[in-house]
Coordinates of C-alpha atoms in Angstrom, one line a residue:
Chain A
X29 CA -17.6 -30.7 -24.3
X30 CA -18.8 -29.7 -21.3
X31 CA -20.4 -26.3 -20.5
X32 CA -21.5 -25.4 -16.8
X33 CA -23.6 -22.5 -16.3
X34 CA -23.1 -20.2 -13.7
X35 CA -26.6 -18.6 -12.5
X36 CA -25.6 -15.0 -11.6
X37 CA -27.5 -12.4 -10.5
X38 CA -28.1 -9.0 -11.4
X39 CA -26.7 -7.7 -8.0
X40 CA -24.7 -9.9 -6.6
X41 CA -21.3 -8.6 -6.8
X42 CA -18.5 -9.8 -8.9
X43 CA -18.0 -13.1 -10.6
X44 CA -14.9 -14.8 -9.0
X45 CA -13.0 -17.6 -10.6
X46 CA -10.7 -19.9 -8.8
X47 CA -8.7 -23.2 -8.6
X48 CA -7.9 -25.7 -5.6
X49 CA -6.2 -28.7 -4.8
X50 CA -8.1 -29.7 -2.1
X51 CA -6.6 -33.2 -0.9
X52 CA -2.5 -33.2 -3.0
X53 CA 0.2 -30.8 -2.1
X54 CA 1.0 -29.9 -5.6
X55 CA -0.4 -26.9 -7.0
X56 CA -2.1 -25.9 -10.3
X57 CA -2.1 -22.6 -12.6
X58 CA -4.5 -22.0 -15.2
X59 CA -5.3 -19.0 -17.7
X60 CA -8.2 -17.7 -18.2
X61 CA -10.2 -15.9 -21.4
X62 CA -13.4 -14.5 -22.1
X63 CA -15.5 -15.1 -25.5
X64 CA -18.3 -13.5 -26.7
X65 CA -21.9 -15.3 -26.9
X66 CA -21.4 -16.4 -30.6
X67 CA -17.6 -18.2 -29.9
X68 CA -14.8 -15.3 -30.6
X69 CA -12.2 -14.9 -28.2
X70 CA -12.7 -11.6 -27.0
X71 CA -9.6 -11.4 -24.1
X72 CA -7.3 -13.3 -21.3
X73 CA -8.9 -12.1 -18.2
X74 CA -6.6 -13.7 -15.8
X75 CA -4.6 -16.0 -14.4
X76 CA -5.5 -18.6 -11.8
X77 CA -3.2 -20.5 -9.7
X78 CA -4.0 -22.8 -6.6
X79 CA -1.5 -20.4 -4.3
X80 CA -3.6 -17.2 -4.5
X81 CA -7.3 -16.5 -3.8
X82 CA -9.7 -16.4 -6.6
X83 CA -9.4 -13.7 -8.9
X84 CA -12.2 -11.0 -10.0
X85 CA -13.6 -11.5 -14.1
X86 CA -16.4 -8.4 -14.1
X87 CA -19.7 -8.2 -12.3
X88 CA -22.9 -10.4 -13.7
X89 CA -24.6 -7.8 -16.1
X90 CA -21.2 -7.6 -18.2
X91 CA -20.6 -10.7 -18.4
X92 CA -24.4 -12.1 -19.1
X93 CA -24.0 -14.7 -21.8
X94 CA -19.8 -14.9 -22.1
X95 CA -18.2 -17.6 -22.1
X96 CA -15.2 -18.5 -20.1
X97 CA -12.4 -21.1 -21.4
X98 CA -10.0 -21.9 -18.5
X99 CA -7.0 -23.7 -19.3
X100 CA -4.3 -24.7 -17.3
X101 CA -1.7 -27.4 -15.5
X102 CA -1.1 -29.0 -12.8
X103 CA 2.1 -29.1 -11.9
X104 CA 4.4 -32.8 -11.1
X105 CA 6.0 -33.1 -8.1
X106 CA 7.7 -35.8 -9.3
X107 CA 6.0 -38.6 -7.3
X108 CA 6.3 -42.1 -8.5
X109 CA 4.2 -44.2 -8.7
X110 CA 1.9 -41.1 -9.6
X111 CA -0.6 -40.0 -7.4
X112 CA -4.2 -39.3 -7.5
X113 CA -5.3 -35.9 -7.4
X114 CA -8.6 -33.5 -7.2
X115 CA -8.8 -30.3 -8.6
X116 CA -11.4 -27.9 -8.1
X117 CA -12.8 -25.2 -10.2
X118 CA -14.7 -22.6 -8.0
X119 CA -16.8 -19.9 -9.8
X120 CA -18.7 -17.7 -7.4
X121 CA -20.3 -14.3 -7.3
X122 CA -19.7 -11.8 -4.3
X123 CA -17.8 -13.9 -2.4
X124 CA -20.2 -16.7 -2.4
X125 CA -19.3 -19.9 -4.6
X126 CA -21.6 -20.6 -7.1
X127 CA -20.1 -23.6 -9.1
X128 CA -17.6 -25.8 -7.8
X129 CA -16.3 -28.1 -10.4
X130 CA -13.7 -30.8 -11.2
X131 CA -13.0 -30.3 -14.7
X132 CA -13.9 -33.4 -16.9
X133 CA -11.4 -32.6 -19.5
X134 CA -7.8 -33.2 -18.3
X135 CA -5.4 -35.8 -19.7
X136 CA -4.9 -38.2 -16.5
X137 CA -6.5 -38.0 -13.0
X138 CA -3.3 -39.2 -11.6
X139 CA 0.1 -37.0 -11.8
X140 CA 3.5 -38.4 -11.8
X141 CA 6.5 -36.6 -13.4
X142 CA 4.8 -34.8 -16.1
X143 CA 2.7 -32.0 -15.4
X144 CA -1.3 -32.8 -16.3
X145 CA -3.5 -30.5 -18.6
X146 CA -6.8 -29.5 -17.9
X147 CA -9.5 -27.6 -19.3
X148 CA -12.7 -25.9 -17.9
X149 CA -15.9 -24.1 -19.7
X150 CA -18.6 -22.3 -18.0
X151 CA -21.0 -20.0 -19.3
X152 CA -22.8 -16.9 -17.4
X153 CA -26.3 -16.5 -17.3
X154 CA -27.7 -13.4 -15.4
X155 CA -31.6 -14.7 -14.1
X156 CA -34.0 -11.9 -14.9
Chain B
X19 CA -4.0 20.2 9.5
X20 CA -2.6 19.6 6.2
X21 CA 0.6 17.5 5.9
X22 CA 1.9 21.0 3.9
X23 CA 0.8 23.1 6.9
X24 CA 2.7 20.1 9.6
X25 CA 5.7 20.0 6.9
X26 CA 6.1 23.6 7.2
X27 CA 5.8 24.0 10.7
X28 CA 8.2 21.1 10.9
X29 CA 10.6 23.7 8.7
X30 CA 10.4 26.8 10.8
X31 CA 11.0 24.6 13.9
X32 CA 14.1 22.6 12.5
X33 CA 15.5 26.3 11.2
X34 CA 14.6 27.5 14.8
X35 CA 16.0 24.7 17.2
X36 CA 19.1 24.8 15.0
X37 CA 19.7 28.4 15.5
X38 CA 18.7 28.2 19.4
X39 CA 21.6 25.8 19.7
X40 CA 23.7 27.8 18.5
X41 CA 22.9 30.5 20.4
X42 CA 22.9 28.3 23.5
X43 CA 26.3 27.2 22.6
X44 CA 27.6 31.1 22.2
X45 CA 25.7 31.6 25.6
X46 CA 27.9 28.6 27.6
X47 CA 31.0 30.1 25.5
X48 CA 30.6 33.5 27.5
X49 CA 29.2 32.4 31.1
X50 CA 31.4 29.0 31.0
X51 CA 29.6 27.5 34.0
X52 CA 26.2 26.5 32.3
X53 CA 28.6 24.5 30.3
X54 CA 30.0 22.5 33.6
X55 CA 27.3 19.7 34.8
X56 CA 27.7 19.2 39.0
X57 CA 28.9 15.5 39.3
X58 CA 28.6 13.1 42.2
X59 CA 31.8 12.1 43.8
X60 CA 31.0 8.8 41.5
X61 CA 31.4 11.3 38.4
X62 CA 27.4 11.1 37.4
X63 CA 25.6 14.1 37.3
X64 CA 24.1 15.4 40.0
X65 CA 20.4 15.8 39.0
X66 CA 19.4 17.9 42.5
X67 CA 22.8 20.1 42.5
X68 CA 22.7 20.3 38.9
X69 CA 19.2 21.3 39.0
X70 CA 19.6 25.8 38.6
X71 CA 22.4 25.5 36.3
X72 CA 19.4 22.9 33.9
X73 CA 17.0 25.5 34.2
X74 CA 19.2 28.6 33.5
X75 CA 20.0 26.2 30.2
X76 CA 16.6 26.4 29.5
X77 CA 15.5 29.6 29.9
X78 CA 18.3 31.0 27.8
X79 CA 17.1 28.8 24.8
X80 CA 13.5 29.8 25.5
X81 CA 15.0 33.2 25.6
X82 CA 16.7 32.6 22.4
X83 CA 14.1 31.0 20.7
X84 CA 12.4 34.0 21.5
X85 CA 14.3 36.9 20.1
X86 CA 15.5 34.4 16.9
X87 CA 11.5 34.1 15.8
X88 CA 10.8 37.3 16.3
X89 CA 13.1 37.9 13.1
X90 CA 10.2 35.5 11.1
X91 CA 7.3 38.1 11.9
X92 CA 6.4 39.0 8.8
X93 CA 5.6 42.7 8.2
X94 CA 2.0 43.6 8.2
X95 CA 1.9 46.5 5.2
X96 CA 3.2 45.9 2.1
X97 CA 4.6 43.1 0.0
X98 CA 8.4 44.4 -0.3
X99 CA 10.9 42.1 1.8
X100 CA 12.3 43.6 5.0
X101 CA 13.7 42.6 7.9
X102 CA 11.7 42.9 10.9
X103 CA 11.6 41.8 14.2
X104 CA 8.7 41.8 16.7
X105 CA 8.6 39.6 19.9
X106 CA 5.0 40.4 20.2
X107 CA 3.9 39.2 16.9
X108 CA 2.8 36.3 15.0
X109 CA 4.9 33.7 12.7
X110 CA 2.9 32.8 9.9
X111 CA 2.5 29.0 9.2
X112 CA 2.4 27.8 5.5
X113 CA 0.6 29.8 2.9
X114 CA -3.0 30.2 0.9
X115 CA -6.3 28.9 2.8
X116 CA -5.3 27.2 5.1
X117 CA -2.6 29.3 6.8
X118 CA -2.3 30.0 10.3
X119 CA -0.4 32.0 12.5
X120 CA 1.0 31.3 16.3
X121 CA 2.7 34.0 18.6
X122 CA 5.9 34.1 18.3
X123 CA 6.4 33.4 22.2
X124 CA 5.2 30.2 21.4
X125 CA 6.9 29.1 18.3
X126 CA 10.2 30.6 20.4
X127 CA 9.1 27.9 23.3
X128 CA 8.5 25.1 20.8
X129 CA 12.0 25.6 19.0
X130 CA 13.8 25.3 22.3
X131 CA 13.0 22.1 23.0
X132 CA 15.6 21.2 20.2
X133 CA 16.1 17.7 18.5
X134 CA 13.5 16.3 21.1
X135 CA 10.8 18.4 19.5
X136 CA 11.6 18.4 16.0
X137 CA 12.5 14.6 15.9
X138 CA 8.8 14.2 17.2
X139 CA 7.4 16.8 14.6
X140 CA 9.4 15.0 11.6
X141 CA 7.7 11.4 12.9
X142 CA 4.1 13.0 13.3
X143 CA 4.9 14.3 9.3
X144 CA 5.6 11.1 8.3
X145 CA 3.3 9.3 10.2
X146 CA 0.4 11.4 8.5
X147 CA 2.2 11.0 4.9
X148 CA 2.1 7.4 5.7
X149 CA -1.7 7.3 6.3
X150 CA -1.8 9.7 3.0
X151 CA -0.4 7.2 0.8
X152 CA -2.2 4.1 2.8
X153 CA -5.4 6.3 1.7
X154 CA -3.7 6.8 -2.3
X155 CA -3.1 3.4 -2.0
X156 CA -7.0 1.9 -0.6
X157 CA -8.5 4.6 -3.4
X158 CA -6.3 3.2 -6.3
X159 CA -7.5 -0.5 -4.9
X160 CA -10.8 0.6 -4.8
X161 CA -11.0 2.1 -9.0
X162 CA -9.6 -1.1 -10.0
X163 CA -12.0 -3.2 -8.5
X164 CA -14.5 -0.4 -10.0
X165 CA -13.0 -1.4 -13.2
X166 CA -13.2 -5.4 -13.0
X167 CA -16.5 -4.9 -11.8
X168 CA -17.3 -3.1 -14.8
X169 CA -15.2 -5.3 -17.1
X170 CA -12.7 -2.7 -18.3
X171 CA -9.3 -3.5 -16.0
X172 CA -6.6 -5.4 -17.4
X173 CA -6.1 -9.4 -16.8
X174 CA -5.7 -9.7 -12.6
X175 CA -1.3 -10.0 -12.4
X176 CA -0.1 -11.8 -9.6
X177 CA 3.3 -11.9 -8.6
X178 CA 3.9 -16.0 -9.5
X179 CA 7.1 -18.2 -8.6
X180 CA 9.4 -19.5 -12.0
X181 CA 7.6 -22.6 -12.2
X182 CA 4.2 -21.3 -12.1
X183 CA 4.9 -18.3 -14.7
X184 CA 6.7 -21.1 -16.9
X185 CA 3.6 -22.9 -17.0
X186 CA 1.6 -19.9 -17.6
X187 CA 3.6 -18.8 -20.4
X188 CA 3.3 -22.6 -21.8
X189 CA -0.9 -22.3 -21.8
X190 CA -1.2 -18.8 -23.1
X191 CA 1.4 -19.6 -26.2
X192 CA -1.7 -21.2 -27.5
X193 CA -4.3 -19.4 -26.5
X194 CA -7.7 -21.1 -28.0
X195 CA -8.9 -19.5 -31.2
X196 CA -12.5 -21.1 -30.3
X197 CA -14.7 -21.9 -27.1
X198 CA -14.9 -25.4 -28.4
X199 CA -10.8 -26.3 -28.9
X200 CA -9.4 -28.4 -27.4
X201 CA -5.8 -28.0 -27.4

Protein backbone atom coordinates (compact mmCIF):
# COMPACT_ATOMS: atom_id res chain seq x y z
CA UNK A 1 0.00 0.00 0.00
CA UNK A 2 1.51 3.26 -1.11
CA UNK A 3 0.54 6.52 0.56
CA UNK A 4 1.67 9.81 -0.90
CA UNK A 5 2.27 12.86 1.26
CA UNK A 6 1.02 16.30 0.34
CA UNK A 7 3.29 18.94 1.87
CA UNK A 8 0.86 21.79 2.19
CA UNK A 9 1.43 25.26 3.56
CA UNK A 10 -0.74 26.93 6.17
CA UNK A 11 -1.76 29.88 3.99
CA UNK A 12 -1.45 28.19 0.63
CA UNK A 13 -5.18 28.07 -0.04
CA UNK A 14 -7.70 25.35 -0.63
CA UNK A 15 -6.55 21.82 -1.41
CA UNK A 16 -7.99 20.36 -4.59
CA UNK A 17 -8.03 16.87 -6.07
CA UNK A 18 -8.56 15.94 -9.69
CA UNK A 19 -8.08 13.02 -12.04
CA UNK A 20 -7.15 13.04 -15.70
CA UNK A 21 -6.28 10.75 -18.57
CA UNK A 22 -3.98 12.93 -20.67
CA UNK A 23 -3.07 10.38 -23.32
CA UNK A 24 -6.32 8.56 -24.02
CA UNK A 25 -9.94 9.40 -24.81
CA UNK A 26 -11.29 7.36 -21.91
CA UNK A 27 -12.90 8.97 -18.92
CA UNK A 28 -12.64 8.08 -15.26
CA UNK A 29 -14.82 8.56 -12.21
CA UNK A 30 -13.84 8.38 -8.58
CA UNK A 31 -15.00 9.11 -5.08
CA UNK A 32 -12.84 10.62 -2.39
CA UNK A 33 -13.20 9.90 1.30
CA UNK A 34 -11.53 11.58 4.26
CA UNK A 35 -10.07 9.58 7.13
CA UNK A 36 -8.85 10.80 10.49
CA UNK A 37 -5.20 10.60 11.41
CA UNK A 38 -5.86 7.30 13.22
CA UNK A 39 -7.50 5.80 10.13
CA UNK A 40 -11.23 6.17 10.89
CA UNK A 41 -13.46 7.09 7.97
CA UNK A 42 -14.98 10.52 8.54
CA UNK A 43 -16.84 11.53 5.40
CA UNK A 44 -17.15 11.38 1.67
CA UNK A 45 -15.75 14.69 0.48
CA UNK A 46 -16.23 14.68 -3.26
CA UNK A 47 -16.87 13.04 -6.57
CA UNK A 48 -14.26 13.32 -9.27
CA UNK A 49 -14.28 12.69 -12.97
CA UNK A 50 -11.70 13.36 -15.60
CA UNK A 51 -14.25 15.62 -17.33
CA UNK A 52 -14.53 18.25 -14.60
CA UNK A 53 -11.94 20.48 -12.91
CA UNK A 54 -10.35 19.43 -9.62
CA UNK A 55 -12.70 19.62 -6.65
CA UNK A 56 -11.87 21.44 -3.40
CA UNK A 57 -11.62 19.38 -0.23
CA UNK A 58 -10.84 22.07 2.33
CA UNK A 59 -7.91 24.11 3.53
CA UNK A 60 -4.59 22.83 4.78
CA UNK A 61 -5.07 23.61 8.46
CA UNK A 62 -8.43 21.81 8.61
CA UNK A 63 -7.00 18.82 6.79
CA UNK A 64 -3.67 18.64 8.60
CA UNK A 65 -2.80 14.96 9.27
CA UNK A 66 -6.00 13.83 7.54
CA UNK A 67 -5.82 10.92 5.16
CA UNK A 68 -7.62 10.80 1.82
CA UNK A 69 -8.67 7.71 -0.03
CA UNK A 70 -9.53 8.02 -3.73
CA UNK A 71 -11.19 5.04 -5.36
CA UNK A 72 -12.60 4.95 -8.85
CA UNK A 73 -12.83 3.41 -12.26
CA UNK A 74 -11.48 4.13 -15.68
CA UNK A 75 -14.50 3.62 -17.94
CA UNK A 76 -14.03 1.24 -20.84
CA UNK A 77 -14.74 2.06 -24.48
CA UNK A 78 -14.90 -1.58 -25.62
CA UNK A 79 -11.39 -1.50 -27.03
CA UNK A 80 -10.33 -4.73 -28.69
CA UNK A 81 -7.50 -5.40 -28.26
CA UNK A 82 -7.06 -3.57 -24.93
CA UNK A 83 -5.13 -0.31 -25.12
CA UNK A 84 -2.72 1.23 -22.64
CA UNK A 85 -3.86 4.25 -20.66
CA UNK A 86 -2.30 6.71 -18.30
CA UNK A 87 -4.30 7.87 -15.31
CA UNK A 88 -3.04 10.76 -13.24
CA UNK A 89 -4.24 12.06 -9.90
CA UNK A 90 -3.45 15.70 -9.27
CA UNK A 91 -3.46 17.09 -5.76
CA UNK A 92 -2.87 20.80 -5.46
CA UNK A 93 -3.18 23.76 -3.19
CA UNK A 94 -4.31 27.24 -4.11
CA UNK A 95 -4.53 26.32 -7.79
CA UNK A 96 -0.96 24.98 -7.89
CA UNK A 97 -0.38 21.25 -8.50
CA UNK A 98 1.81 19.76 -5.76
CA UNK A 99 1.39 16.06 -6.51
CA UNK A 100 0.84 14.58 -9.97
CA UNK A 101 0.99 10.84 -9.68
CA UNK A 102 -0.29 7.70 -11.36
CA UNK A 103 -2.05 5.40 -8.89
CA UNK A 104 0.08 2.33 -8.39
CA UNK A 105 -2.88 0.34 -7.12
CA UNK A 106 -4.91 -0.50 -10.18
CA UNK A 107 -6.28 -3.68 -11.68
CA UNK A 108 -4.57 -3.33 -15.03
CA UNK A 109 -2.50 -0.91 -17.08
CA UNK A 110 -4.48 -1.62 -20.23
CA UNK A 111 -8.20 -1.18 -20.78
CA UNK A 112 -10.45 -3.22 -23.05
CA UNK A 113 -14.10 -4.04 -22.51
CA UNK A 114 -14.00 -3.89 -18.70
CA UNK A 115 -13.68 -0.87 -16.43
CA UNK A 116 -10.38 -0.70 -14.55
CA UNK A 117 -10.55 0.01 -10.83
CA UNK A 118 -7.89 2.07 -9.09
CA UNK A 119 -7.07 3.36 -5.62
CA UNK A 120 -4.94 6.34 -4.62
CA UNK A 121 -4.14 7.41 -1.09
CA UNK A 122 -2.52 10.49 0.30
CA UNK A 123 -2.05 12.25 3.59
CA UNK A 124 -1.88 16.00 4.17
CA UNK A 125 0.98 17.43 6.17
CA UNK A 126 1.15 21.13 6.90
CA UNK A 127 4.68 22.51 7.07
CA UNK A 128 5.19 24.33 10.37
CA UNK B 1 -31.96 53.77 -7.28
CA UNK B 2 -33.03 50.43 -5.85
CA UNK B 3 -34.92 47.77 -7.79
CA UNK B 4 -38.00 48.45 -5.65
CA UNK B 5 -38.00 52.15 -6.55
CA UNK B 6 -37.43 51.39 -10.22
CA UNK B 7 -40.32 48.91 -10.10
CA UNK B 8 -42.52 51.53 -8.38
CA UNK B 9 -41.65 54.10 -11.06
CA UNK B 10 -42.34 51.56 -13.82
CA UNK B 11 -45.71 50.74 -12.27
CA UNK B 12 -46.72 54.42 -12.09
CA UNK B 13 -45.63 55.07 -15.68
CA UNK B 14 -47.33 51.92 -16.95
CA UNK B 15 -50.65 52.86 -15.36
CA UNK B 16 -50.37 56.48 -16.48
CA UNK B 17 -49.41 55.64 -20.06
CA UNK B 18 -52.39 53.30 -20.37
CA UNK B 19 -54.62 56.15 -19.17
CA UNK B 20 -52.92 58.55 -21.60
CA UNK B 21 -53.43 56.19 -24.53
CA UNK B 22 -57.12 55.91 -23.64
CA UNK B 23 -57.40 59.71 -23.40
CA UNK B 24 -55.64 60.20 -26.75
CA UNK B 25 -58.02 57.68 -28.33
CA UNK B 26 -60.94 59.72 -26.98
CA UNK B 27 -59.34 62.91 -28.33
CA UNK B 28 -59.00 61.27 -31.75
CA UNK B 29 -62.71 60.44 -31.59
CA UNK B 30 -63.57 64.06 -30.77
CA UNK B 31 -61.28 65.49 -33.45
CA UNK B 32 -61.09 62.88 -36.24
CA UNK B 33 -58.36 64.79 -38.14
CA UNK B 34 -55.98 63.72 -35.33
CA UNK B 35 -56.44 60.09 -36.39
CA UNK B 36 -56.17 60.54 -40.13
CA UNK B 37 -52.63 60.24 -41.46
CA UNK B 38 -51.61 62.27 -44.49
CA UNK B 39 -50.37 59.82 -47.05
CA UNK B 40 -48.49 60.10 -50.31
CA UNK B 41 -49.85 58.90 -53.64
CA UNK B 42 -47.95 55.67 -52.97
CA UNK B 43 -50.01 55.06 -49.82
CA UNK B 44 -47.12 55.74 -47.41
CA UNK B 45 -47.20 58.27 -44.58
CA UNK B 46 -46.16 61.70 -45.81
CA UNK B 47 -43.70 62.58 -43.07
CA UNK B 48 -43.51 66.29 -44.02
CA UNK B 49 -47.18 67.04 -44.45
CA UNK B 50 -48.15 64.80 -41.53
CA UNK B 51 -45.75 66.53 -39.16
CA UNK B 52 -48.29 68.96 -37.62
CA UNK B 53 -50.81 66.18 -37.00
CA UNK B 54 -48.19 64.05 -35.23
CA UNK B 55 -47.06 67.05 -33.17
CA UNK B 56 -50.67 67.67 -32.22
CA UNK B 57 -51.07 64.02 -31.14
CA UNK B 58 -47.89 64.23 -29.05
CA UNK B 59 -48.99 67.51 -27.49
CA UNK B 60 -52.35 65.95 -26.69
CA UNK B 61 -50.58 62.98 -25.10
CA UNK B 62 -48.39 65.26 -22.96
CA UNK B 63 -51.40 67.32 -21.94
CA UNK B 64 -53.38 64.18 -21.05
CA UNK B 65 -50.36 62.76 -19.16
CA UNK B 66 -49.93 66.00 -17.23
CA UNK B 67 -53.62 66.21 -16.34
CA UNK B 68 -53.76 62.54 -15.34
CA UNK B 69 -50.53 62.68 -13.32
CA UNK B 70 -52.08 65.53 -11.34
CA UNK B 71 -54.34 62.96 -9.70
CA UNK B 72 -51.30 61.10 -8.29
CA UNK B 73 -50.32 63.97 -6.00
CA UNK B 74 -50.72 62.95 -2.39
CA UNK B 75 -52.46 65.30 0.06
CA UNK B 76 -50.00 67.45 2.00
CA UNK B 77 -51.77 67.14 5.35
CA UNK B 78 -53.55 64.37 7.16
CA UNK B 79 -53.47 60.64 6.64
CA UNK B 80 -57.02 60.30 5.31
CA UNK B 81 -56.95 59.23 1.66
CA UNK B 82 -58.72 61.76 -0.50
CA UNK B 83 -58.83 62.61 -4.16
CA UNK B 84 -56.52 65.50 -4.93
CA UNK B 85 -55.55 67.10 -8.19
CA UNK B 86 -52.62 69.42 -8.51
CA UNK B 87 -50.92 70.14 -11.82
CA UNK B 88 -47.95 71.76 -10.07
CA UNK B 89 -47.52 69.19 -7.30
CA UNK B 90 -45.14 66.28 -6.90
CA UNK B 91 -45.64 62.56 -7.32
CA UNK B 92 -44.07 60.33 -4.71
CA UNK B 93 -42.24 57.28 -6.05
CA UNK B 94 -41.78 54.36 -3.65
CA UNK B 95 -42.01 54.45 0.11
CA UNK B 96 -39.62 54.42 3.02
CA UNK B 97 -36.27 56.11 3.27
CA UNK B 98 -35.35 55.79 -0.41
CA UNK B 99 -38.58 57.32 -1.71
CA UNK B 100 -38.30 60.40 -3.94
CA UNK B 101 -40.65 62.79 -5.69
CA UNK B 102 -40.98 63.90 -9.30
CA UNK B 103 -42.84 66.97 -10.58
CA UNK B 104 -46.24 66.15 -12.02
CA UNK B 105 -45.29 67.70 -15.37
CA UNK B 106 -42.21 65.44 -15.70
CA UNK B 107 -44.26 62.34 -14.84
CA UNK B 108 -46.86 63.40 -17.42
CA UNK B 109 -44.22 63.91 -20.11
CA UNK B 110 -42.64 60.52 -19.31
CA UNK B 111 -46.01 58.76 -19.42
CA UNK B 112 -46.88 60.40 -22.75
CA UNK B 113 -44.12 58.33 -24.33
CA UNK B 114 -46.49 55.39 -24.14
CA UNK B 115 -45.26 51.87 -24.64
CA UNK B 116 -41.93 53.09 -26.08
CA UNK B 117 -41.03 54.45 -22.66
CA UNK B 118 -42.35 51.91 -20.23
CA UNK B 119 -41.11 48.93 -22.22
CA UNK B 120 -37.64 50.47 -21.83
CA UNK B 121 -38.24 50.99 -18.12
CA UNK B 122 -39.37 47.38 -17.77
CA UNK B 123 -36.21 46.35 -19.65
CA UNK B 124 -34.01 48.38 -17.27
CA UNK B 125 -35.83 46.89 -14.28
CA UNK B 126 -35.24 43.39 -15.59
CA UNK B 127 -31.57 44.17 -16.21
CA UNK B 128 -31.15 45.45 -12.65
CA UNK B 129 -32.94 42.38 -11.27
CA UNK B 130 -30.71 40.10 -13.34
CA UNK B 131 -27.67 41.92 -12.00
CA UNK B 132 -28.99 41.48 -8.44
CA UNK B 133 -29.58 37.76 -9.05
CA UNK B 134 -26.05 37.39 -10.43
CA UNK B 135 -24.73 39.16 -7.33
CA UNK B 136 -26.70 36.80 -5.07
CA UNK B 137 -25.43 33.76 -6.97
CA UNK B 138 -21.89 35.07 -6.64
CA UNK B 139 -22.36 35.61 -2.91
CA UNK B 140 -23.75 32.08 -2.51
CA UNK B 141 -20.78 30.69 -4.42
CA UNK B 142 -18.47 32.66 -2.15
CA UNK B 143 -20.19 31.19 0.93
CA UNK B 144 -19.85 27.67 -0.51
CA UNK B 145 -16.15 28.25 -1.21
CA UNK B 146 -15.63 29.57 2.31
CA UNK B 147 -17.51 26.58 3.76
CA UNK B 148 -15.42 24.20 1.67
CA UNK B 149 -12.27 25.94 2.84
CA UNK B 150 -13.39 25.44 6.42
CA UNK B 151 -14.16 21.80 5.72
CA UNK B 152 -17.83 22.11 6.66
CA UNK B 153 -19.41 22.01 3.20
CA UNK B 154 -21.22 18.94 1.88
CA UNK B 155 -19.46 16.88 -0.80
CA UNK B 156 -19.08 18.69 -4.08
CA UNK B 157 -21.79 17.47 -6.47
CA UNK B 158 -21.52 17.95 -10.21
CA UNK B 159 -23.89 16.83 -12.95
CA UNK B 160 -22.54 13.71 -14.59
CA UNK B 161 -23.70 11.58 -17.47
CA UNK B 162 -25.56 8.34 -16.72
CA UNK B 163 -22.57 6.06 -17.24
CA UNK B 164 -20.37 8.09 -14.92
CA UNK B 165 -23.14 8.21 -12.33
CA UNK B 166 -23.48 4.42 -12.47
CA UNK B 167 -19.73 4.03 -11.98
CA UNK B 168 -19.79 6.45 -9.04
CA UNK B 169 -22.71 4.58 -7.48
CA UNK B 170 -20.84 1.30 -7.79
CA UNK B 171 -17.74 2.79 -6.19
CA UNK B 172 -19.79 4.34 -3.39
CA UNK B 173 -21.78 1.18 -2.71
CA UNK B 174 -18.83 -0.27 -0.81
CA UNK B 175 -17.09 2.58 1.01
CA UNK B 176 -13.69 1.70 2.45
CA UNK B 177 -13.92 0.75 6.11
CA UNK B 178 -10.29 1.42 6.79
CA UNK B 179 -7.66 3.60 5.16
CA UNK B 180 -5.62 0.52 4.38
CA UNK B 181 -8.50 -1.44 2.83
CA UNK B 182 -7.94 -2.73 -0.67
CA UNK B 183 -11.54 -3.27 -1.82
